[in-house]
PDB file of C-alpha atoms in Angstrom:
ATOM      1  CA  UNK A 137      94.732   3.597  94.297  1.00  0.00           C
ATOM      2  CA  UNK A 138      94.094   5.604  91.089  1.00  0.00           C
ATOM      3  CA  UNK A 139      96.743   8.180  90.704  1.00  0.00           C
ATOM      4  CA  UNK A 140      96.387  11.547  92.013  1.00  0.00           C
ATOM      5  CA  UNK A 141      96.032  14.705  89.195  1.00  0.00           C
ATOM      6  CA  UNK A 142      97.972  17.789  90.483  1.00  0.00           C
ATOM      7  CA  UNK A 143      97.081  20.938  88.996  1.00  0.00           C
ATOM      8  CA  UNK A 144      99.646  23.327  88.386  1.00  0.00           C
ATOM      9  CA  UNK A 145      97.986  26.615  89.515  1.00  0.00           C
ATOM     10  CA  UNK A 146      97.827  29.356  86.542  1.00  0.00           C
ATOM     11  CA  UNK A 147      99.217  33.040  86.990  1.00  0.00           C
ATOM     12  CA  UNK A 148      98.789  35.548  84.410  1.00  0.00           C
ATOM     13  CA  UNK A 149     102.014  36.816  83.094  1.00  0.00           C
ATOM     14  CA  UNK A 150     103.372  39.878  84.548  1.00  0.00           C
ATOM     15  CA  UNK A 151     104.531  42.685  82.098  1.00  0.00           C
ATOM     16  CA  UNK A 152     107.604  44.385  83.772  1.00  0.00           C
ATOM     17  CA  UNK A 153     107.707  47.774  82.874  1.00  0.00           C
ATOM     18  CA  UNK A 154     110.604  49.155  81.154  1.00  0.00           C
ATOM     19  CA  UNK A 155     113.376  49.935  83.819  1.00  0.00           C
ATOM     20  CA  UNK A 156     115.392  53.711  83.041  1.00  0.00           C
ATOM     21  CA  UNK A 157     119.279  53.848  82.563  1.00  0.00           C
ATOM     22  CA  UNK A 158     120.540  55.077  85.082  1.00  0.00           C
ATOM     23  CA  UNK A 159     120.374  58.933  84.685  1.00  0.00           C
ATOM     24  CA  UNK A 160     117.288  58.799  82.554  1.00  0.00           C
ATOM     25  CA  UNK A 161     114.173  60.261  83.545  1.00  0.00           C
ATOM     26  CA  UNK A 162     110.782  58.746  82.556  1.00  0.00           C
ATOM     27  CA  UNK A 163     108.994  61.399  80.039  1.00  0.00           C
ATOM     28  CA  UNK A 164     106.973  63.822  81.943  1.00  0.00           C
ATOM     29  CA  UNK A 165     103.588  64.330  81.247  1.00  0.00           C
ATOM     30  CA  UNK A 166     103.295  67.479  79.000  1.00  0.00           C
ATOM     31  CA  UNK A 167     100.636  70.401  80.473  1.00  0.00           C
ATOM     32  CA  UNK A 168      97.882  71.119  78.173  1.00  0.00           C
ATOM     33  CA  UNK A 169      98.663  74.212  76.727  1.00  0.00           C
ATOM     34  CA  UNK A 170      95.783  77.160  78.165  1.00  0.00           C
ATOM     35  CA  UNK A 171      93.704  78.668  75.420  1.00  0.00           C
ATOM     36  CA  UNK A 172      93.815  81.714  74.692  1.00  0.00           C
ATOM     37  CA  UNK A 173      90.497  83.986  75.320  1.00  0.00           C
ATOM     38  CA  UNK A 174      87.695  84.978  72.832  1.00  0.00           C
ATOM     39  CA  UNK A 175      87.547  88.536  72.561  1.00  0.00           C
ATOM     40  CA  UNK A 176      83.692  90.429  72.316  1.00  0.00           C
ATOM     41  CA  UNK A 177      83.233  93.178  70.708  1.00  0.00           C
ATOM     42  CA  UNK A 178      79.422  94.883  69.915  1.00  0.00           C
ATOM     43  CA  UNK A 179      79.025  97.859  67.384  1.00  0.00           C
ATOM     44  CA  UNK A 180      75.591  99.274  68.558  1.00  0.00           C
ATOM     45  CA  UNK A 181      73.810 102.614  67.146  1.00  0.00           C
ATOM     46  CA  UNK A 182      73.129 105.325  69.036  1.00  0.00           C
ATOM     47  CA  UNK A 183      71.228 107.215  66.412  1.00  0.00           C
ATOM     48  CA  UNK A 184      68.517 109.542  66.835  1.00  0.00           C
ATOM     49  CA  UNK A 185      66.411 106.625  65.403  1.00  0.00           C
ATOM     50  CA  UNK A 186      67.501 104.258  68.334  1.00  0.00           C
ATOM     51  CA  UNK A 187      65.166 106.504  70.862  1.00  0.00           C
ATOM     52  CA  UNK A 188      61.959 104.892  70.000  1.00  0.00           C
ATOM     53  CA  UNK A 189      63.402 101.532  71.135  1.00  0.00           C
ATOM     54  CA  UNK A 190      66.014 103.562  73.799  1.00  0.00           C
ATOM     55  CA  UNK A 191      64.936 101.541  77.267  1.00  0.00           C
ATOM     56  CA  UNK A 192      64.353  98.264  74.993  1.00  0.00           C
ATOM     57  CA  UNK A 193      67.898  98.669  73.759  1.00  0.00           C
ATOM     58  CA  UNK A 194      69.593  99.525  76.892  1.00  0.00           C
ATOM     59  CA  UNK A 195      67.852  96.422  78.582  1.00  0.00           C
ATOM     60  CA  UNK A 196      68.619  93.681  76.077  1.00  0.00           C
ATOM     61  CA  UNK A 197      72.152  95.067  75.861  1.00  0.00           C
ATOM     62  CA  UNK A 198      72.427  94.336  79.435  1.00  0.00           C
ATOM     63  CA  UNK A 199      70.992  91.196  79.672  1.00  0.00           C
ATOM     64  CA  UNK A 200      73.198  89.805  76.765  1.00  0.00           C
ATOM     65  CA  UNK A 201      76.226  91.005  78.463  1.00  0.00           C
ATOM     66  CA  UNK A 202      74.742  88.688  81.636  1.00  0.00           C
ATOM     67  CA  UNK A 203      73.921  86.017  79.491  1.00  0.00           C
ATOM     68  CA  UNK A 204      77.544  85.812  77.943  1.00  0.00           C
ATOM     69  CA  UNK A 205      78.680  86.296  81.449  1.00  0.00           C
ATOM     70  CA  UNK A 206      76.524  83.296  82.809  1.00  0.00           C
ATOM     71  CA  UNK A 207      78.348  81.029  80.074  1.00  0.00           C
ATOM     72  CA  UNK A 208      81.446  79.118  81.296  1.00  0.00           C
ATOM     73  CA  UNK A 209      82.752  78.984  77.777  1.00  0.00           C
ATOM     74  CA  UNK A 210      82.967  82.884  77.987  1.00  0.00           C
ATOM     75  CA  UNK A 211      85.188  83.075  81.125  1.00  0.00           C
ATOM     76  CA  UNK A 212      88.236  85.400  80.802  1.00  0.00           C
ATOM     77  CA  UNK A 213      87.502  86.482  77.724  1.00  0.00           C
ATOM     78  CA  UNK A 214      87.814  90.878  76.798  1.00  0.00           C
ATOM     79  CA  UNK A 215      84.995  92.600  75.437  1.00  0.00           C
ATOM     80  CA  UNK A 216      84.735  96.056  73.778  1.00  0.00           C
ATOM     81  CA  UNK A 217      81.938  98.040  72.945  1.00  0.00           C
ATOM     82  CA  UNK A 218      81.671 100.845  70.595  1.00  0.00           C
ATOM     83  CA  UNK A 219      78.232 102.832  70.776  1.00  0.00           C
ATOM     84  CA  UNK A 220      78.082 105.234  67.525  1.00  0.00           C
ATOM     85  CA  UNK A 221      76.783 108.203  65.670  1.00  0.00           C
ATOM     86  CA  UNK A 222      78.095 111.426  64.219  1.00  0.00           C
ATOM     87  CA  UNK A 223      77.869 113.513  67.141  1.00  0.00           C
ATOM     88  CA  UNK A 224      79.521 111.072  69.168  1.00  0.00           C
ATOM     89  CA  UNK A 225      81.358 107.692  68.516  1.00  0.00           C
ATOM     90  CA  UNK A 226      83.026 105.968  71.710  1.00  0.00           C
ATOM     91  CA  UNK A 227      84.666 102.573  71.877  1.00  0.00           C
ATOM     92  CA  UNK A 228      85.507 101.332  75.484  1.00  0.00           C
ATOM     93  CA  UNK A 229      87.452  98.406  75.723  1.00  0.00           C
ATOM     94  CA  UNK A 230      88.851  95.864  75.972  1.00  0.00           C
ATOM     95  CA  UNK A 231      88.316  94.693  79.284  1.00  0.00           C
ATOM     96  CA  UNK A 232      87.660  91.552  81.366  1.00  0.00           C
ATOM     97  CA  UNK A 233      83.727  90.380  80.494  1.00  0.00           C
ATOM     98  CA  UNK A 234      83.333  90.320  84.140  1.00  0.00           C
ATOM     99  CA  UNK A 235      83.987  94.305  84.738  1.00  0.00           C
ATOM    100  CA  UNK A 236      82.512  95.331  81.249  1.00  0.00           C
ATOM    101  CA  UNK A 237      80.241  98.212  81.923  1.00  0.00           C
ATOM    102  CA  UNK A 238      76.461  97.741  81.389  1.00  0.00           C
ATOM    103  CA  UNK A 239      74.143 100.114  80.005  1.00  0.00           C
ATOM    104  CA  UNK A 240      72.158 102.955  81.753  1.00  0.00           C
ATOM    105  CA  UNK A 241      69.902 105.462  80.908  1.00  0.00           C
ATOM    106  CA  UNK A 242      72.927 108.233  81.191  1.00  0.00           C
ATOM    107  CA  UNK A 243      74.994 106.763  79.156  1.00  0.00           C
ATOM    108  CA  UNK A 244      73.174 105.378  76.391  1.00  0.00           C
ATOM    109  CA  UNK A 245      71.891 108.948  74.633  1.00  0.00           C
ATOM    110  CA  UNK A 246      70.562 108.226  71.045  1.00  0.00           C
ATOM    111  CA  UNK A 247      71.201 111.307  68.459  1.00  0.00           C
ATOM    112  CA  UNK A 248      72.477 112.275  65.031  1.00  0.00           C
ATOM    113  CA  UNK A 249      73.271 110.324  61.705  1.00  0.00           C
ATOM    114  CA  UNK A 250      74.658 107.080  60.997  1.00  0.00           C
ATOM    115  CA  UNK A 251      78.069 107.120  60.423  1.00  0.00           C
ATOM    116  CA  UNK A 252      78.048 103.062  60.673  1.00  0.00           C
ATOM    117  CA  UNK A 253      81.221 102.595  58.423  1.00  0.00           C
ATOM    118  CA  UNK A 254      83.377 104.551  60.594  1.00  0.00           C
ATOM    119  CA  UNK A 255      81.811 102.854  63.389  1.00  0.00           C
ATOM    120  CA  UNK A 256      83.269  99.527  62.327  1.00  0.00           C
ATOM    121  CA  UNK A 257      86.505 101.006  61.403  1.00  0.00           C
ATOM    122  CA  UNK A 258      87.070 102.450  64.734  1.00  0.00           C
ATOM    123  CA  UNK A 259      86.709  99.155  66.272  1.00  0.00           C
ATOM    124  CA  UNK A 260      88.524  96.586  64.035  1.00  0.00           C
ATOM    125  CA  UNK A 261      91.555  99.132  64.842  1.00  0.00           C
ATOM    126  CA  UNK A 262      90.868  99.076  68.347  1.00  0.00           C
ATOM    127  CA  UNK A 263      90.469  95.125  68.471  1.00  0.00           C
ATOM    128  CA  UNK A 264      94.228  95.214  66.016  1.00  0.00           C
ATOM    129  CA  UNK A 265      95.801  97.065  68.709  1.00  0.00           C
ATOM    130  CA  UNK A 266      95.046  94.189  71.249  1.00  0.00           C
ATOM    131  CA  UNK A 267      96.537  91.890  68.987  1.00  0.00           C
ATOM    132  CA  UNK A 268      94.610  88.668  70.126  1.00  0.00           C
ATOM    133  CA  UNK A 269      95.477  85.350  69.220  1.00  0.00           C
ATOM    134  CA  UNK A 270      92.172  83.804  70.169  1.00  0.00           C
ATOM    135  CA  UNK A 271      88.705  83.872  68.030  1.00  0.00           C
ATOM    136  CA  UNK A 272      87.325  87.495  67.653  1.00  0.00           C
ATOM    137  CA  UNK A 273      83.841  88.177  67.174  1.00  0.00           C
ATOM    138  CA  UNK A 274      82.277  91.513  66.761  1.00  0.00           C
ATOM    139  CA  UNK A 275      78.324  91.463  66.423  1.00  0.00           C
ATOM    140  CA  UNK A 276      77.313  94.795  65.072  1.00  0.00           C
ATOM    141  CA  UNK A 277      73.672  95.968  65.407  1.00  0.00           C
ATOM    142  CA  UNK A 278      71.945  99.277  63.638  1.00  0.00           C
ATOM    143  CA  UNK A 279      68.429 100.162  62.604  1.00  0.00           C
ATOM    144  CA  UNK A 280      69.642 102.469  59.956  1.00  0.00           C
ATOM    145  CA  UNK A 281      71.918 101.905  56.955  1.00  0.00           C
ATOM    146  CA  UNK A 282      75.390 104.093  56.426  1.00  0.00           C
ATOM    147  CA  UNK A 283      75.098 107.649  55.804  1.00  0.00           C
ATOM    148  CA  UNK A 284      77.698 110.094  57.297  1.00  0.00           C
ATOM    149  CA  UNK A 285      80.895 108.870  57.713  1.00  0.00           C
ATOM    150  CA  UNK A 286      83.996 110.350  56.967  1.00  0.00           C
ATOM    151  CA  UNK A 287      87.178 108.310  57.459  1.00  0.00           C
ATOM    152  CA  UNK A 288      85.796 104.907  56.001  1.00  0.00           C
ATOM    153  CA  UNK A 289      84.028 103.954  52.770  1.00  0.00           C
ATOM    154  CA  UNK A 290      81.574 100.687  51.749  1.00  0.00           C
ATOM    155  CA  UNK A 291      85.179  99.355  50.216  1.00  0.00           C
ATOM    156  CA  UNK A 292      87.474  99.537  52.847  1.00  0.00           C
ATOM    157  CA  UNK A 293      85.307  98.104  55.339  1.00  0.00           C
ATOM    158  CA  UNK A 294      84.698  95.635  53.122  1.00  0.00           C
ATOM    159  CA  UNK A 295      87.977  95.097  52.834  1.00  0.00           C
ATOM    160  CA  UNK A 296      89.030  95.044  56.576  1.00  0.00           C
ATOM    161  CA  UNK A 297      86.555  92.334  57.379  1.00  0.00           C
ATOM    162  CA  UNK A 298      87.781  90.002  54.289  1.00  0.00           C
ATOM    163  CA  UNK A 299      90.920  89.790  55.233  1.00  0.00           C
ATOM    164  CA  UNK A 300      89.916  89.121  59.051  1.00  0.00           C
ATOM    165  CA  UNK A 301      87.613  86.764  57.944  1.00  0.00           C
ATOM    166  CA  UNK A 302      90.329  85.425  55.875  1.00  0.00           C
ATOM    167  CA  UNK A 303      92.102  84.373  58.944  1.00  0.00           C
ATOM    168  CA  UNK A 304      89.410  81.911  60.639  1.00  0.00           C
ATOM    169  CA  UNK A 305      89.399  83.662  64.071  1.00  0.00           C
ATOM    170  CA  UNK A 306      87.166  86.362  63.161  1.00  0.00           C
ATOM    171  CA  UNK A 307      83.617  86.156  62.876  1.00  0.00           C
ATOM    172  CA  UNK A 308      81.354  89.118  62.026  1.00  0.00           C
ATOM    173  CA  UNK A 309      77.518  89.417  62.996  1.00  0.00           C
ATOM    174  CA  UNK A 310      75.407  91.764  61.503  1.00  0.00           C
ATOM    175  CA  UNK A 311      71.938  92.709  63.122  1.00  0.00           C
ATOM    176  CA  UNK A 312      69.921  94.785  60.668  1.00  0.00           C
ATOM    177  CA  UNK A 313      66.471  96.424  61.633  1.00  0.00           C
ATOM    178  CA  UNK A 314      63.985  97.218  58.967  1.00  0.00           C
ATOM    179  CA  UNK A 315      66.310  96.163  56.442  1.00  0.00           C
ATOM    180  CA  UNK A 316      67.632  93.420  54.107  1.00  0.00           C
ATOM    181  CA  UNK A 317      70.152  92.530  56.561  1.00  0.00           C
ATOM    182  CA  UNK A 318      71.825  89.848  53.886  1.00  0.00           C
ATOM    183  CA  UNK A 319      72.112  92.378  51.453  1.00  0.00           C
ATOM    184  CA  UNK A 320      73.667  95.022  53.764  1.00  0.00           C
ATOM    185  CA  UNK A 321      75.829  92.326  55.608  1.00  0.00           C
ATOM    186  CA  UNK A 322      77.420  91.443  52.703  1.00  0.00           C
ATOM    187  CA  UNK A 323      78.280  94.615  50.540  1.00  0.00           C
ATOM    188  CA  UNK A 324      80.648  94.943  53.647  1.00  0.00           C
ATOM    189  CA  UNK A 325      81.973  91.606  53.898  1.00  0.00           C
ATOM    190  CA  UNK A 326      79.827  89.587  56.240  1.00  0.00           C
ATOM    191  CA  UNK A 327      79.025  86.077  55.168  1.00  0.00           C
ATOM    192  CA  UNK A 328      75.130  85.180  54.626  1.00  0.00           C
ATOM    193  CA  UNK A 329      74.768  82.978  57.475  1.00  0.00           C
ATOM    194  CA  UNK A 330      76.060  85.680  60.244  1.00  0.00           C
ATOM    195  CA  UNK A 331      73.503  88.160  59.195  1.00  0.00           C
ATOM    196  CA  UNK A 332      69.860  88.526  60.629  1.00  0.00           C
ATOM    197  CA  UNK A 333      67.069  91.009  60.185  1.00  0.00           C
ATOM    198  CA  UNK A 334      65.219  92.176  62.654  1.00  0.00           C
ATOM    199  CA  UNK A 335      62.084  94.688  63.562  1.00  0.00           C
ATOM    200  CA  UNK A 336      63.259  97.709  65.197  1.00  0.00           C
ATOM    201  CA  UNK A 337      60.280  97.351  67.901  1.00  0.00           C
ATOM    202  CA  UNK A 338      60.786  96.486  71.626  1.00  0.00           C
ATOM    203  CA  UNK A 339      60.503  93.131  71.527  1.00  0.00           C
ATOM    204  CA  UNK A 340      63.016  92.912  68.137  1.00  0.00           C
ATOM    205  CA  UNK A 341      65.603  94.096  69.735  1.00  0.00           C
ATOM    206  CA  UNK A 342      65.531  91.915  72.293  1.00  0.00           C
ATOM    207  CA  UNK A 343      64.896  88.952  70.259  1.00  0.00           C
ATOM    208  CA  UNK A 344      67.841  90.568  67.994  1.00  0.00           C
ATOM    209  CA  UNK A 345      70.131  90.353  71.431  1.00  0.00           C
ATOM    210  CA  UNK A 346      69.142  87.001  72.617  1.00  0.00           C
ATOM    211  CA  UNK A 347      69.747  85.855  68.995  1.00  0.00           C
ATOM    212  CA  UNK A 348      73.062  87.812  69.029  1.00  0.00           C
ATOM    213  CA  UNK A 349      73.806  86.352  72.756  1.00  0.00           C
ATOM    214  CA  UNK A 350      73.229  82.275  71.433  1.00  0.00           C
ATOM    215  CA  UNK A 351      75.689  82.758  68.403  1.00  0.00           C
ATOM    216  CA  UNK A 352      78.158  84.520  70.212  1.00  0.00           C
ATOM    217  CA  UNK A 353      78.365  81.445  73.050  1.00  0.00           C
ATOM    218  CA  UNK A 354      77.961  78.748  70.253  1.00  0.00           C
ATOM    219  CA  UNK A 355      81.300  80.214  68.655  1.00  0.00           C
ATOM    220  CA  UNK A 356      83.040  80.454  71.959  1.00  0.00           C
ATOM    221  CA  UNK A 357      81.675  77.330  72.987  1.00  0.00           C
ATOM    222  CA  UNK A 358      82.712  75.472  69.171  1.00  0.00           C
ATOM    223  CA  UNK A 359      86.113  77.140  70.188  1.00  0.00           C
ATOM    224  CA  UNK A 360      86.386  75.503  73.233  1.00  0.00           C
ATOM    225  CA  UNK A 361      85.574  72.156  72.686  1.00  0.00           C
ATOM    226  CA  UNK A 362      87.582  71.982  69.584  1.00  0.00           C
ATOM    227  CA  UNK A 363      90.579  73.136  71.769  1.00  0.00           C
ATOM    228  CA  UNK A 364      91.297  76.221  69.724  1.00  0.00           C
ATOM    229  CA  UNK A 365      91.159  74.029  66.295  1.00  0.00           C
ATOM    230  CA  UNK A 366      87.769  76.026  65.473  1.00  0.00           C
ATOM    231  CA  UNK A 367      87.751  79.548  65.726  1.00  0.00           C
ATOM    232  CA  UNK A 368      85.395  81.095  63.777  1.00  0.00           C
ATOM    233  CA  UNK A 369      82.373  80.320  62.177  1.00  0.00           C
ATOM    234  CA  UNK A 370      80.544  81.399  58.107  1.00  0.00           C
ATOM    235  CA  UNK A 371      77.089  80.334  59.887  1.00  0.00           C
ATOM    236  CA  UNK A 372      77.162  82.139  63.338  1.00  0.00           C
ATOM    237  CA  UNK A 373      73.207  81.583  63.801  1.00  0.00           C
ATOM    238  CA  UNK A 374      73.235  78.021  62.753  1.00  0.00           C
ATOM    239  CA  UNK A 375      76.128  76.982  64.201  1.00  0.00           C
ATOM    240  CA  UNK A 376      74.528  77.988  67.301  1.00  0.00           C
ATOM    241  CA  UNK A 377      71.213  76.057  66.776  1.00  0.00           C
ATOM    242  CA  UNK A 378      69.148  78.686  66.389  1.00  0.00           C
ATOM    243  CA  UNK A 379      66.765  77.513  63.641  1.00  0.00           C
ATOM    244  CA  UNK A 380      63.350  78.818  65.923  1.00  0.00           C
ATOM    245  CA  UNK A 381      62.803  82.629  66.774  1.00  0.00           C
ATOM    246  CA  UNK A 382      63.323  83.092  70.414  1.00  0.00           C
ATOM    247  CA  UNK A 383      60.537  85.661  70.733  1.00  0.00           C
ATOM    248  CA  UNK A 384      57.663  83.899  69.535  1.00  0.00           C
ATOM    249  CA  UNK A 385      59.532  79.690  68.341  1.00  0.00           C
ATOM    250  CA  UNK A 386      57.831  80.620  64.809  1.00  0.00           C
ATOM    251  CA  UNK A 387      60.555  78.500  62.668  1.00  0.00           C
ATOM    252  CA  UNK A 388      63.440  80.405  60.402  1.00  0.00           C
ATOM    253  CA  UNK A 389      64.519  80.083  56.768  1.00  0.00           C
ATOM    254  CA  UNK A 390      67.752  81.760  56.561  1.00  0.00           C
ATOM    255  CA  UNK A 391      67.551  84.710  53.575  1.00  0.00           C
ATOM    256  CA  UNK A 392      64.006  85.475  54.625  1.00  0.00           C
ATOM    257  CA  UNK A 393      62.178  88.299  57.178  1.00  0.00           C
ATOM    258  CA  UNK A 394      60.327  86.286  60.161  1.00  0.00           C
ATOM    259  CA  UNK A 395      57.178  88.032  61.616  1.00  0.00           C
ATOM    260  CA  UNK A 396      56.125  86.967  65.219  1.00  0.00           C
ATOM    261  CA  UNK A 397      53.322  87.145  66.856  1.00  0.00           C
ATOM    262  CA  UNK A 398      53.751  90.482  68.305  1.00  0.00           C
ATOM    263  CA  UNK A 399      54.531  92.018  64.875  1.00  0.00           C
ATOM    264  CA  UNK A 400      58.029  91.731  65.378  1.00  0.00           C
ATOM    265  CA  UNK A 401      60.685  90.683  62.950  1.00  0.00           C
ATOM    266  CA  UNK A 402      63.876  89.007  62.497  1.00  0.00           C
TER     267      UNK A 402
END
């Protein structure tokens, strides 16, 4: 009888995990430390040159405050708004996206010169005051270049927004109607690529506040899925894909005006 072949049966080896001395603890899990939130802040004219475009304004205002609201990446964070001219300059906030106030026909009330300097002033020593530790971004927008202020000059804005900049959690916007936005962006200290010109018609501003809306939320959004390790941005508008007009999808060349089809610019 031929001999019988016994097969030892195989077993994978067994790790054994690492036993604690007694009185040790294994390491605990460390919580992922919350970020903290963007803050929002818009410097919009309310010059006597703003009534032709007055409803247009107050309605793409409003929907760009819904459209940040709509965006997860924008949850919790404050938002300030400073609405500006020489009769009257007011900057409300900070407060909670989700309770900002929206626009009305009340109290948006167009008059006077452009004291746009001051304007931006006001608010970078409002925004100080909050002392955030999370990305600022403050989109300005004004279809009229500096004329009447009287606390700041061209300099010392310049200045302000340099060394903010200089800190890679601010990012400034500037939205220029009628204008060479570039040019005007950065005699105060605004990097090429985070300012946009724009036609102040109807349907420019509101392809100005959509534009405004889309690199706002591609900075918060950069911010969050970097886990704080990005928290600013030179190239606001490309960072947040916007290389096609969202009025009329006529393609952009940074540095240059874009017509669309209505007669509108950007």
């Amino acid at each position: 009888m031929p001999a019988r072949t016994i097969t030892k049966p195989t077993h994978k080896p067994v790790t054994k995990r690492p036993v604690a001395r007694r009185g040790q603890h294994p390491p605990k899990r460390q919580p992922t430390k919350p970020l903290a939130p963007p803050t929002i802040a818009v410097v919009l004219d309310e010059t006597g040159s703003m009534l032709v475009v007055k409803a247009a304004t107050i309605s793409s205002y409003n929907e760009y405050v819904r459209n940040l609201r709509a965006d997860k990446n924008n949850a919790g964070s404050r938002f300030a708004l400073t609405r500006f001219n020489t009769a009257r300059t007011a900057t409300e906030g900070p407060v909670d996206l989700g309770v900002a106030p929206l626009l009305t026909d009340a109290s948006y009330q167009p008059a006077s010169m452009t004291d746009l300097y001051d304007a931006i002033g006001k608010t970078i020593m409002r925004l100080d005051a909050e002392a955030p530790s999370g990305p600022v971004i403050v989109v300005i927008l004004t279809d009229g270049e500096e004329n009447s202020s009287k606390e700041y000059t061209r300099e010392a804005i310049q200045k302000l927004i340099t060394e903010r900049e200089a800190t890679g959690r601010w990012t400034f916007v500037y939205l220029g109607a009628n204008q060479n936005a570039w040019q005007v962006g950065a005699a105060i200290g605004v990097k090429g690529g985070n300012a946009m010109t724009y036609a102040g018609t109807a349907l420019g501003t509101m392809v100005a506040m959509r534009s405004a809306a889309a690199a706002t939320s591609g900075i918060t959004g950069t911010y969050h899925r970097s886990r704080g390790t990005v928290t600013g941005s030179a190239t606001a508008f490309g960072d947040a894909g916007i290389d096609k007009c969202l009025g009329c999808g006529g393609k952009l060349i940074l540095g240059q005006l874009h017509v669309c089809y209505s007669g509108s610019a950007r």
